[in-house]
Amino acid sequence: MSVATFNQTRPKDSFTGHVDVLIVGAGISGLGMGHYLATTLPGKSFAILDGRDAIGGTWDLFRYPGIRSDSDLHTFGYEFKPWTSDNAIADAHEILDYLHEVIEEDDLGRRIYLQHKIVKADFSSETARWTVTVERDGQQWEVTCAFLFGATGYYDYASGYTPHFEGQEDFGGVIVHPQSWPEDLDYRGKEVVVIGSGATAVTLIPAMADDAGHITMLQRSPSYVMPLPRKDPIANTLRKVLPEKAAYAATRRFNIGKGRFIYNLCQRHPNVAKRIIRSANVKFLPEDFDVATHFTPSYNPWDQRLCAVPDADLFRAIGSGRASVVTDKIVRFTKTGILLESGRELNADIIVTATGLNVKLFGGIEVSVDGEVKDPSESLVYKAFMLSGIPNLAFMFGYTNSSWTLKVGLVCDHLCRMLAYMDQHGYTTVMPVADDPGMQTRPMLDFSAGYILRAADGLPRQGDSGPWTIEMDYWADHARLRAGSVDDAALRFSAVDRAAVGSGAAR
């Protein structure tokens, strides 16, 4: 389905009324949940609401040069829909095309309401319903649903993380954050400095290098960067000899195992992993390049996410002389560039602050139960998709050490089985309850990335055992979510009088 066709089929009027499941977010998680509802629970009414004017979430929001996945699409894509492009590391437009195909195949277009921002949601224990406040074009109104699913991603779509740099008001050029990339930014022949060393920075550098006069990656400290082939030779070979679905399933399973092997190697044998990564870097960088300074972090591999560079494009840009890396600390911005702690000044016409994201759980929606506003940091995460003390609410939060969306299929399948179980037994409410006062807790994410550390105090926590732990292992989650029972001692199921709730469903 093309964008034009989608815009012709989606509803133009505002969403009103009641649905069984309200999905917040029309990105890869929200559309995935739509697929599972449409195919496994066809009797359930649902709608997908998104505050933006286009589907795709991350893949439509970010418009900076070179925007692409940093995971292979055989694991980043859906379990139910084969990825058939030759490119395993895919550009944003390829991913958006893939998502539009899902919309068409599952007839989701008629259920997607754009420019519908969810402001707050209050659950009534008396009616077993959420009353959700929606905003569009400055107007607010209320809708209701039995179950609320947050597919809002993990970061603030309104703005990225941009620390204040001393003297930035004096800079005579242009300062840009990748999350707010201007459509008319002309960097041809310009001196560009990209501040940062993460996935966004290593994507921008080679994408801009051909047209910029020169581009410099300025980093306070280095990240681990690993070259990967853009095209997966195993996947593309299997597609030639096996049926499409069988080839995809085999590739997906192999890549899940490969990713887990690499992660475990990095965690258990970090020195071995360091040598492998260094060897790969040296292979593609100039002979006299200072790898120790610019590509050897102080932490172990996978203590933070590895940065993937397809076909070693970053290293090739550096080798060609079109790009360079500077590892130093910023003292201040000047009129013509950036003054560094070493005393060196980098000249710049354009400064790109690839300094990260602001984490925002559940899109910043104010959630309350019977009028009492809930603080997520006071809840424990149940099986990584529900919160203690909050009924009939689920959300998607993916993996930090592999493809984020590997968890989409597991969570959506488990939630659909939970909804079917509730219907079978006449339940209208389900709520995780952490009733062990002696349970030890720790942060939801054991990850040292700056964007996680900045947000840690506002995130829910995890426990030390049972369904209260966060698994960063696909197969552990597979056993718990795909193979595991819906009925659980930590869940409290209950029912209200269905006649009192009413049945006005919008399909």
PDB file of C-alpha atoms in Angstrom, residues 74-257:
ATOM      1  CA  HIS A  74      15.348 -10.516   9.556  1.00  0.00           C
ATOM      2  CA  THR A  75      15.192 -10.001  13.322  1.00  0.00           C
ATOM      3  CA  PHE A  76      13.999  -6.396  13.364  1.00  0.00           C
ATOM      4  CA  GLY A  77      11.103  -7.272  11.056  1.00  0.00           C
ATOM      5  CA  TYR A  78       7.971  -9.103  12.096  1.00  0.00           C
ATOM      6  CA  GLU A  79       7.970 -12.828  12.732  1.00  0.00           C
ATOM      7  CA  PHE A  80       4.812 -13.152  10.637  1.00  0.00           C
ATOM      8  CA  LYS A  81       5.988 -11.218   7.574  1.00  0.00           C
ATOM      9  CA  PRO A  82       9.159 -12.178   5.699  1.00  0.00           C
ATOM     10  CA  TRP A  83      11.684  -9.479   4.881  1.00  0.00           C
ATOM     11  CA  THR A  84      12.382  -9.944   1.179  1.00  0.00           C
ATOM     12  CA  SER A  85      14.744  -7.105   0.298  1.00  0.00           C
ATOM     13  CA  ASP A  86      18.354  -7.998  -0.491  1.00  0.00           C
ATOM     14  CA  ASN A  87      19.390  -5.401   2.091  1.00  0.00           C
ATOM     15  CA  ALA A  88      19.518  -6.800   5.617  1.00  0.00           C
ATOM     16  CA  ILE A  89      20.515  -3.380   6.979  1.00  0.00           C
ATOM     17  CA  ALA A  90      17.714  -1.283   5.549  1.00  0.00           C
ATOM     18  CA  ASP A  91      17.095   2.387   4.900  1.00  0.00           C
ATOM     19  CA  ALA A  92      14.080   4.097   6.462  1.00  0.00           C
ATOM     20  CA  HIS A  93      12.087   4.195   3.215  1.00  0.00           C
ATOM     21  CA  GLU A  94      12.415   0.415   2.837  1.00  0.00           C
ATOM     22  CA  ILE A  95      11.115  -0.110   6.363  1.00  0.00           C
ATOM     23  CA  LEU A  96       8.191   2.252   5.751  1.00  0.00           C
ATOM     24  CA  ASP A  97       7.293   0.368   2.570  1.00  0.00           C
ATOM     25  CA  TYR A  98       7.329  -2.861   4.600  1.00  0.00           C
ATOM     26  CA  LEU A  99       4.997  -1.351   7.215  1.00  0.00           C
ATOM     27  CA  HIS A 100       2.595  -0.111   4.553  1.00  0.00           C
ATOM     28  CA  GLU A 101       2.438  -3.667   3.196  1.00  0.00           C
ATOM     29  CA  VAL A 102       1.394  -4.892   6.661  1.00  0.00           C
ATOM     30  CA  ILE A 103      -1.329  -2.234   6.787  1.00  0.00           C
ATOM     31  CA  GLU A 104      -2.680  -3.371   3.424  1.00  0.00           C
ATOM     32  CA  GLU A 105      -2.449  -7.110   4.105  1.00  0.00           C
ATOM     33  CA  ASP A 106      -4.268  -6.856   7.456  1.00  0.00           C
ATOM     34  CA  ASP A 107      -6.692  -4.111   6.393  1.00  0.00           C
ATOM     35  CA  LEU A 108      -5.450  -1.885   9.197  1.00  0.00           C
ATOM     36  CA  GLY A 109      -5.837   1.403   7.333  1.00  0.00           C
ATOM     37  CA  ARG A 110      -9.487   1.840   8.361  1.00  0.00           C
ATOM     38  CA  ARG A 111      -8.488   1.496  12.018  1.00  0.00           C
ATOM     39  CA  ILE A 112      -5.644   4.062  12.062  1.00  0.00           C
ATOM     40  CA  TYR A 113      -6.415   7.571  13.279  1.00  0.00           C
ATOM     41  CA  LEU A 114      -3.591  10.071  12.807  1.00  0.00           C
ATOM     42  CA  GLN A 115      -3.144  13.423  14.567  1.00  0.00           C
ATOM     43  CA  HIS A 116      -4.879  11.916  17.601  1.00  0.00           C
ATOM     44  CA  LYS A 117      -2.731  12.650  20.638  1.00  0.00           C
ATOM     45  CA  ILE A 118      -3.523  10.784  23.856  1.00  0.00           C
ATOM     46  CA  VAL A 119      -3.262  13.179  26.789  1.00  0.00           C
ATOM     47  CA  LYS A 120      -4.396  11.074  29.749  1.00  0.00           C
ATOM     48  CA  ALA A 121      -6.188   7.878  30.624  1.00  0.00           C
ATOM     49  CA  ASP A 122      -8.153   6.955  33.747  1.00  0.00           C
ATOM     50  CA  PHE A 123      -9.248   3.409  34.557  1.00  0.00           C
ATOM     51  CA  SER A 124     -12.506   2.868  36.410  1.00  0.00           C
ATOM     52  CA  SER A 125     -12.626  -0.259  38.553  1.00  0.00           C
ATOM     53  CA  GLU A 126     -16.412   0.057  38.671  1.00  0.00           C
ATOM     54  CA  THR A 127     -16.883  -0.213  34.897  1.00  0.00           C
ATOM     55  CA  ALA A 128     -13.613  -1.967  33.967  1.00  0.00           C
ATOM     56  CA  ARG A 129     -13.010   0.689  31.327  1.00  0.00           C
ATOM     57  CA  TRP A 130     -10.436   3.287  30.486  1.00  0.00           C
ATOM     58  CA  THR A 131     -11.638   6.795  29.805  1.00  0.00           C
ATOM     59  CA  VAL A 132      -9.063   8.272  27.454  1.00  0.00           C
ATOM     60  CA  THR A 133      -8.670  11.960  26.678  1.00  0.00           C
ATOM     61  CA  VAL A 134      -7.781  12.575  23.038  1.00  0.00           C
ATOM     62  CA  GLU A 135      -6.577  15.831  21.499  1.00  0.00           C
ATOM     63  CA  ARG A 136      -6.725  16.916  17.869  1.00  0.00           C
ATOM     64  CA  ASP A 137      -6.353  20.389  16.395  1.00  0.00           C
ATOM     65  CA  GLY A 138      -6.571  21.940  19.858  1.00  0.00           C
ATOM     66  CA  GLN A 139      -9.829  20.176  20.718  1.00  0.00           C
ATOM     67  CA  GLN A 140     -10.137  17.489  23.416  1.00  0.00           C
ATOM     68  CA  TRP A 141     -12.734  14.780  23.915  1.00  0.00           C
ATOM     69  CA  GLU A 142     -13.082  11.432  25.646  1.00  0.00           C
ATOM     70  CA  VAL A 143     -13.266   7.884  24.313  1.00  0.00           C
ATOM     71  CA  THR A 144     -13.331   4.577  26.153  1.00  0.00           C
ATOM     72  CA  CYS A 145     -11.713   1.172  25.850  1.00  0.00           C
ATOM     73  CA  ALA A 146     -11.479  -2.029  27.848  1.00  0.00           C
ATOM     74  CA  PHE A 147      -7.738  -2.464  27.357  1.00  0.00           C
ATOM     75  CA  LEU A 148      -5.001   0.065  26.631  1.00  0.00           C
ATOM     76  CA  PHE A 149      -1.823  -0.876  24.757  1.00  0.00           C
ATOM     77  CA  GLY A 150       1.133   1.531  24.707  1.00  0.00           C
ATOM     78  CA  ALA A 151       3.140   1.215  21.500  1.00  0.00           C
ATOM     79  CA  THR A 152       4.782   4.589  21.920  1.00  0.00           C
ATOM     80  CA  GLY A 153       8.443   3.570  21.821  1.00  0.00           C
ATOM     81  CA  TYR A 154      10.859   4.656  24.496  1.00  0.00           C
ATOM     82  CA  TYR A 155      11.786   8.246  23.701  1.00  0.00           C
ATOM     83  CA  ASP A 156      10.235  11.707  23.530  1.00  0.00           C
ATOM     84  CA  TYR A 157       9.101  12.456  19.981  1.00  0.00           C
ATOM     85  CA  ALA A 158       8.880  16.177  20.698  1.00  0.00           C
ATOM     86  CA  SER A 159      12.599  16.801  21.125  1.00  0.00           C
ATOM     87  CA  GLY A 160      15.949  15.079  21.442  1.00  0.00           C
ATOM     88  CA  TYR A 161      18.504  15.437  24.199  1.00  0.00           C
ATOM     89  CA  THR A 162      20.513  18.591  23.598  1.00  0.00           C
ATOM     90  CA  PRO A 163      22.828  19.714  26.392  1.00  0.00           C
ATOM     91  CA  HIS A 164      23.698  23.387  26.503  1.00  0.00           C
ATOM     92  CA  PHE A 165      27.183  24.167  25.244  1.00  0.00           C
ATOM     93  CA  GLU A 166      28.859  27.303  26.506  1.00  0.00           C
ATOM     94  CA  GLY A 167      29.065  29.916  23.792  1.00  0.00           C
ATOM     95  CA  GLN A 168      26.571  28.261  21.479  1.00  0.00           C
ATOM     96  CA  GLU A 169      24.759  31.587  21.122  1.00  0.00           C
ATOM     97  CA  ASP A 170      27.950  33.042  19.628  1.00  0.00           C
ATOM     98  CA  PHE A 171      28.252  30.430  16.884  1.00  0.00           C
ATOM     99  CA  GLY A 172      27.713  32.015  13.489  1.00  0.00           C
ATOM    100  CA  GLY A 173      26.648  28.867  11.677  1.00  0.00           C
ATOM    101  CA  VAL A 174      23.767  26.409  11.961  1.00  0.00           C
ATOM    102  CA  ILE A 175      23.176  24.038  14.897  1.00  0.00           C
ATOM    103  CA  VAL A 176      20.995  21.000  14.172  1.00  0.00           C
ATOM    104  CA  HIS A 177      19.763  18.054  16.224  1.00  0.00           C
ATOM    105  CA  PRO A 178      19.126  14.926  14.108  1.00  0.00           C
ATOM    106  CA  GLN A 179      15.628  14.552  15.556  1.00  0.00           C
ATOM    107  CA  SER A 180      14.671  17.944  14.093  1.00  0.00           C
ATOM    108  CA  TRP A 181      16.471  17.853  10.760  1.00  0.00           C
ATOM    109  CA  PRO A 182      15.525  20.786   8.485  1.00  0.00           C
ATOM    110  CA  GLU A 183      14.347  19.727   5.030  1.00  0.00           C
ATOM    111  CA  ASP A 184      16.202  22.616   3.416  1.00  0.00           C
ATOM    112  CA  LEU A 185      19.568  22.175   5.160  1.00  0.00           C
ATOM    113  CA  ASP A 186      22.263  22.595   2.506  1.00  0.00           C
ATOM    114  CA  TYR A 187      25.574  21.104   3.607  1.00  0.00           C
ATOM    115  CA  ARG A 188      27.195  20.860   0.186  1.00  0.00           C
ATOM    116  CA  GLY A 189      30.787  22.047   0.394  1.00  0.00           C
ATOM    117  CA  LYS A 190      30.357  23.002   4.059  1.00  0.00           C
ATOM    118  CA  GLU A 191      32.536  22.184   7.067  1.00  0.00           C
ATOM    119  CA  VAL A 192      30.397  19.945   9.287  1.00  0.00           C
ATOM    120  CA  VAL A 193      31.084  18.772  12.848  1.00  0.00           C
ATOM    121  CA  VAL A 194      28.933  15.984  14.285  1.00  0.00           C
ATOM    122  CA  ILE A 195      29.054  15.819  18.086  1.00  0.00           C
ATOM    123  CA  GLY A 196      28.552  12.246  19.235  1.00  0.00           C
ATOM    124  CA  SER A 197      29.777   8.709  18.683  1.00  0.00           C
ATOM    125  CA  GLY A 198      26.600   6.628  18.786  1.00  0.00           C
ATOM    126  CA  ALA A 199      24.425   5.026  16.119  1.00  0.00           C
ATOM    127  CA  THR A 200      23.171   8.347  14.748  1.00  0.00           C
ATOM    128  CA  ALA A 201      26.652   9.839  14.402  1.00  0.00           C
ATOM    129  CA  VAL A 202      28.137   6.810  12.648  1.00  0.00           C
ATOM    130  CA  THR A 203      25.174   6.878  10.236  1.00  0.00           C
ATOM    131  CA  LEU A 204      25.422  10.584   9.462  1.00  0.00           C
ATOM    132  CA  ILE A 205      29.161  10.742   8.792  1.00  0.00           C
ATOM    133  CA  PRO A 206      29.338   8.490   5.691  1.00  0.00           C
ATOM    134  CA  ALA A 207      25.943   9.656   4.418  1.00  0.00           C
ATOM    135  CA  MET A 208      27.054  13.307   4.376  1.00  0.00           C
ATOM    136  CA  ALA A 209      30.719  12.816   3.506  1.00  0.00           C
ATOM    137  CA  ASP A 210      30.344  12.826  -0.290  1.00  0.00           C
ATOM    138  CA  ASP A 211      28.653  16.236  -0.370  1.00  0.00           C
ATOM    139  CA  ALA A 212      30.148  18.057   2.618  1.00  0.00           C
ATOM    140  CA  GLY A 213      33.423  19.931   2.230  1.00  0.00           C
ATOM    141  CA  HIS A 214      34.660  17.889   5.181  1.00  0.00           C
ATOM    142  CA  ILE A 215      32.881  16.207   8.050  1.00  0.00           C
ATOM    143  CA  THR A 216      34.299  15.506  11.511  1.00  0.00           C
ATOM    144  CA  MET A 217      32.959  13.195  14.191  1.00  0.00           C
ATOM    145  CA  LEU A 218      33.765  14.895  17.500  1.00  0.00           C
ATOM    146  CA  GLN A 219      33.481  12.528  20.420  1.00  0.00           C
ATOM    147  CA  ARG A 220      34.185  12.940  24.104  1.00  0.00           C
ATOM    148  CA  SER A 221      34.792   9.198  24.314  1.00  0.00           C
ATOM    149  CA  PRO A 222      34.658   6.453  21.664  1.00  0.00           C
ATOM    150  CA  SER A 223      32.096   3.732  21.056  1.00  0.00           C
ATOM    151  CA  TYR A 224      32.586   0.221  19.746  1.00  0.00           C
ATOM    152  CA  VAL A 225      31.919   0.238  16.010  1.00  0.00           C
ATOM    153  CA  MET A 226      31.592  -3.003  14.048  1.00  0.00           C
ATOM    154  CA  PRO A 227      31.356  -3.318  10.265  1.00  0.00           C
ATOM    155  CA  LEU A 228      28.594  -5.578   8.943  1.00  0.00           C
ATOM    156  CA  PRO A 229      27.564  -6.487   5.405  1.00  0.00           C
ATOM    157  CA  ARG A 230      24.503  -4.577   4.246  1.00  0.00           C
ATOM    158  CA  LYS A 231      23.377  -7.669   2.350  1.00  0.00           C
ATOM    159  CA  ASP A 232      23.153 -10.928   4.309  1.00  0.00           C
ATOM    160  CA  PRO A 233      24.696 -13.621   2.058  1.00  0.00           C
ATOM    161  CA  ILE A 234      23.108 -16.482   4.024  1.00  0.00           C
ATOM    162  CA  ALA A 235      19.632 -14.934   3.867  1.00  0.00           C
ATOM    163  CA  ASN A 236      19.863 -14.140   0.176  1.00  0.00           C
ATOM    164  CA  THR A 237      21.143 -17.629  -0.640  1.00  0.00           C
ATOM    165  CA  LEU A 238      18.365 -19.307   1.355  1.00  0.00           C
ATOM    166  CA  ARG A 239      15.747 -17.226  -0.466  1.00  0.00           C
ATOM    167  CA  LYS A 240      16.952 -18.727  -3.739  1.00  0.00           C
ATOM    168  CA  VAL A 241      16.620 -22.358  -2.624  1.00  0.00           C
ATOM    169  CA  LEU A 242      13.780 -22.362  -0.104  1.00  0.00           C
ATOM    170  CA  PRO A 243      10.195 -21.088  -0.049  1.00  0.00           C
ATOM    171  CA  GLU A 244       9.995 -17.486   1.128  1.00  0.00           C
ATOM    172  CA  LYS A 245       8.594 -18.175   4.597  1.00  0.00           C
ATOM    173  CA  ALA A 246      10.949 -21.094   5.250  1.00  0.00           C
ATOM    174  CA  ALA A 247      13.986 -19.056   4.180  1.00  0.00           C
ATOM    175  CA  TYR A 248      12.929 -16.159   6.395  1.00  0.00           C
ATOM    176  CA  ALA A 249      12.258 -18.382   9.416  1.00  0.00           C
ATOM    177  CA  ALA A 250      15.635 -20.091   9.048  1.00  0.00           C
ATOM    178  CA  THR A 251      17.475 -16.785   8.656  1.00  0.00           C
ATOM    179  CA  ARG A 252      15.650 -15.254  11.592  1.00  0.00           C
ATOM    180  CA  ARG A 253      16.441 -18.174  13.867  1.00  0.00           C
ATOM    181  CA  PHE A 254      20.091 -18.205  12.775  1.00  0.00           C
ATOM    182  CA  ASN A 255      20.485 -14.449  13.301  1.00  0.00           C
ATOM    183  CA  ILE A 256      18.852 -14.597  16.732  1.00  0.00           C
ATOM    184  CA  GLY A 257      21.371 -17.252  17.715  1.00  0.00           C
TER     185      GLY A 257
END
